Short mmCIF file of C-alpha atoms in Angstrom, two decimals:
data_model
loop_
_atom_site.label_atom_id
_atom_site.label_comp_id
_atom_site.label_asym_id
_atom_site.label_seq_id
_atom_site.Cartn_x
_atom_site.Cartn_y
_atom_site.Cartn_z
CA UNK A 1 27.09 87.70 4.31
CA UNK A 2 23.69 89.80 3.84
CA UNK A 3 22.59 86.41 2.34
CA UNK A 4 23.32 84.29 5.55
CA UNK A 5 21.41 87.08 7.47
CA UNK A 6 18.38 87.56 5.55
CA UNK A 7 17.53 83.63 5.01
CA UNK A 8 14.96 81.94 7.25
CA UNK A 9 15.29 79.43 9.64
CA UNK A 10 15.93 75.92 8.75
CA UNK A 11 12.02 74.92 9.07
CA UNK A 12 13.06 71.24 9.62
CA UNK A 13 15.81 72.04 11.71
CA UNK A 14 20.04 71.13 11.23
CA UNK A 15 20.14 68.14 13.42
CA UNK A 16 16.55 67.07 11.39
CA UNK A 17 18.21 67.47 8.28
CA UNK A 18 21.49 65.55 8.83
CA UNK A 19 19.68 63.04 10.22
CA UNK A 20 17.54 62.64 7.09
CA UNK A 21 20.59 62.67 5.13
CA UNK A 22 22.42 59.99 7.68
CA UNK A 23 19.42 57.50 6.60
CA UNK A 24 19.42 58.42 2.88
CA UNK A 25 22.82 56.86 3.31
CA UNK A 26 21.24 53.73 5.61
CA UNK A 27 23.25 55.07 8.46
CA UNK A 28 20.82 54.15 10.61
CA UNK A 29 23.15 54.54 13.87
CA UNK A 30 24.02 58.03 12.92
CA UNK A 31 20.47 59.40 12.11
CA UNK A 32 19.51 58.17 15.53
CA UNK A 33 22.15 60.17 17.37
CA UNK A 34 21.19 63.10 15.42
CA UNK A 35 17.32 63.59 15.96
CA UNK A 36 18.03 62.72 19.68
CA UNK A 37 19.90 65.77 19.35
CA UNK A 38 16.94 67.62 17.78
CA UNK A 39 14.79 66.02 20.47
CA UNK A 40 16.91 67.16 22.95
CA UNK A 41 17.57 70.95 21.95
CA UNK A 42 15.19 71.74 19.57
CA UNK A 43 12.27 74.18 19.63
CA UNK A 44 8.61 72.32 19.32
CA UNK A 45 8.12 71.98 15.92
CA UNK A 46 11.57 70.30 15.57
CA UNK A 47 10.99 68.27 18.21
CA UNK A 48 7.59 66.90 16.32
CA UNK A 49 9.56 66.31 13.19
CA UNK A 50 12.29 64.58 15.40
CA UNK A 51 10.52 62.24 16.81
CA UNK A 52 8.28 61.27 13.12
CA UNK A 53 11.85 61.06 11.75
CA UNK A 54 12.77 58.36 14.48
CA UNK A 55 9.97 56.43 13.70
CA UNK A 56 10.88 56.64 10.32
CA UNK A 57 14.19 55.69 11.19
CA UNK A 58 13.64 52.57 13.21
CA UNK A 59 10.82 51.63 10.73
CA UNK A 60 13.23 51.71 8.34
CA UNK A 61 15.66 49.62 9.62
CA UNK A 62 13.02 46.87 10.51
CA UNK A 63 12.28 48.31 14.28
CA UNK A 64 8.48 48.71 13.90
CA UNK A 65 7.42 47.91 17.62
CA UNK A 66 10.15 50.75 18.66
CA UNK A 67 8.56 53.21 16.11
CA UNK A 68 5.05 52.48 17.38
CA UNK A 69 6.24 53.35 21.24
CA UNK A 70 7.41 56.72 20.19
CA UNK A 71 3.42 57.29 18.36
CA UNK A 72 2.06 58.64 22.16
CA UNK A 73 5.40 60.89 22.41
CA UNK A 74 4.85 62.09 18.57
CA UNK A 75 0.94 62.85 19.11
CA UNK A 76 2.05 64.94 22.23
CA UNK A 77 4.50 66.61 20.49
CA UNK A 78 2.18 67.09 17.97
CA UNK A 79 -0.33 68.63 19.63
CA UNK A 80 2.12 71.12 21.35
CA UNK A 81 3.62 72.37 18.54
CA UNK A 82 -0.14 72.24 16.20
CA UNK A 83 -2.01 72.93 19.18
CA UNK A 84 -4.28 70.57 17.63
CA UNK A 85 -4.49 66.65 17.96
CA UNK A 86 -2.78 64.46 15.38
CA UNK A 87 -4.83 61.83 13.23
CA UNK A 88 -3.48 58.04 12.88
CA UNK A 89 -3.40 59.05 8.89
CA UNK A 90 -1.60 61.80 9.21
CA UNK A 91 1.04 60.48 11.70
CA UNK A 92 1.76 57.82 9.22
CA UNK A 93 1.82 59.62 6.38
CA UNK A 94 4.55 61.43 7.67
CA UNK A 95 6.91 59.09 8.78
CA UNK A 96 5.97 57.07 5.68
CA UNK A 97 7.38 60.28 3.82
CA UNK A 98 10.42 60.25 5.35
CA UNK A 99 10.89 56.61 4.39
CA UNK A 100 9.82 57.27 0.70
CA UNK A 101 12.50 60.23 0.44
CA UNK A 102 15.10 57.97 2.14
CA UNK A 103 14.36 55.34 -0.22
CA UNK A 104 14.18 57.80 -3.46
CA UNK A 105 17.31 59.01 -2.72
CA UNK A 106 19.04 55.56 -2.48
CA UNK A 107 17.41 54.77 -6.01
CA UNK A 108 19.35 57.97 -7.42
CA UNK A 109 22.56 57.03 -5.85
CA UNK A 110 22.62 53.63 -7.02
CA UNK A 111 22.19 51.92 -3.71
CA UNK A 112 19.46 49.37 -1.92
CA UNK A 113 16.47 51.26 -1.58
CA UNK A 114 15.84 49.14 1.39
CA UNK A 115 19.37 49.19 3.34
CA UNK A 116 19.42 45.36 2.61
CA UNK A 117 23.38 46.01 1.03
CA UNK A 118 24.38 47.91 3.41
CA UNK A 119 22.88 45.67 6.55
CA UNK A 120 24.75 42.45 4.67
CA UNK A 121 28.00 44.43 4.21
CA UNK A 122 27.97 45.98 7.95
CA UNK A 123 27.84 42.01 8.68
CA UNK A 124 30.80 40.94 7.02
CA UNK A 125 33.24 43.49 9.05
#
């Protein structure tokens, strides 16, 4: 219990990390409904990694003009949680880092790095 007490905070925050783990798993649909959860209740700096995650997330699953309309909404968030604007580099960089630990992860499981399985099998039922 003294454990549970004394640890931090969750930097990335709950609904952040089951999200990430959702699209590890190319559940797309569930990752979604997650970081609109963070987006929804979370404090500024888990709102920021939110809404690079759902970028990542619809990037991932071949959505790219739906992750660039969420860039002016991640830059704000950014900037409120930073206090200091976000560069084009970095904002890619970070959902692209996202994507790569998504992808890694798939690789040590044994699935499609890319979700192409998973999309053909979701097809079929």
């Amino acid at each position: 219990m003294l454990l549970l007490i004394s640890c931090a905070e969750d930097p990335m925050g709950a609904e952040n990390r089951f999200a990430l783990m959702a699209l590890n798993q190319c559940n797309h649909g569930q990752a979604l409904m997650l970081v609109d959860q963070a987006i929804e209740r979370g404090n500024a700096e888990n709102v920021e990694r939110a809404l690079m995650l759902k970028a990542a997330i619809l990037r991932d699953r071949g959505d790219t003009a739906a992750a660039e309309a969420l860039y002016p909404a991640i830059d704000a968030a950014w900037e409120a949680a930073k206090e200091k604007s976000l560069s084009a580099s970095r904002r890619e960089r970070d959902i692209q880092m996202f994507i790569d630990i998504a992808q890694a992860e798939r690789h040590a499981l044994g699935l499609d790095a890319t979700c192409e399985a998973s999309a053909a099998d979701q097809g079929r039922d």
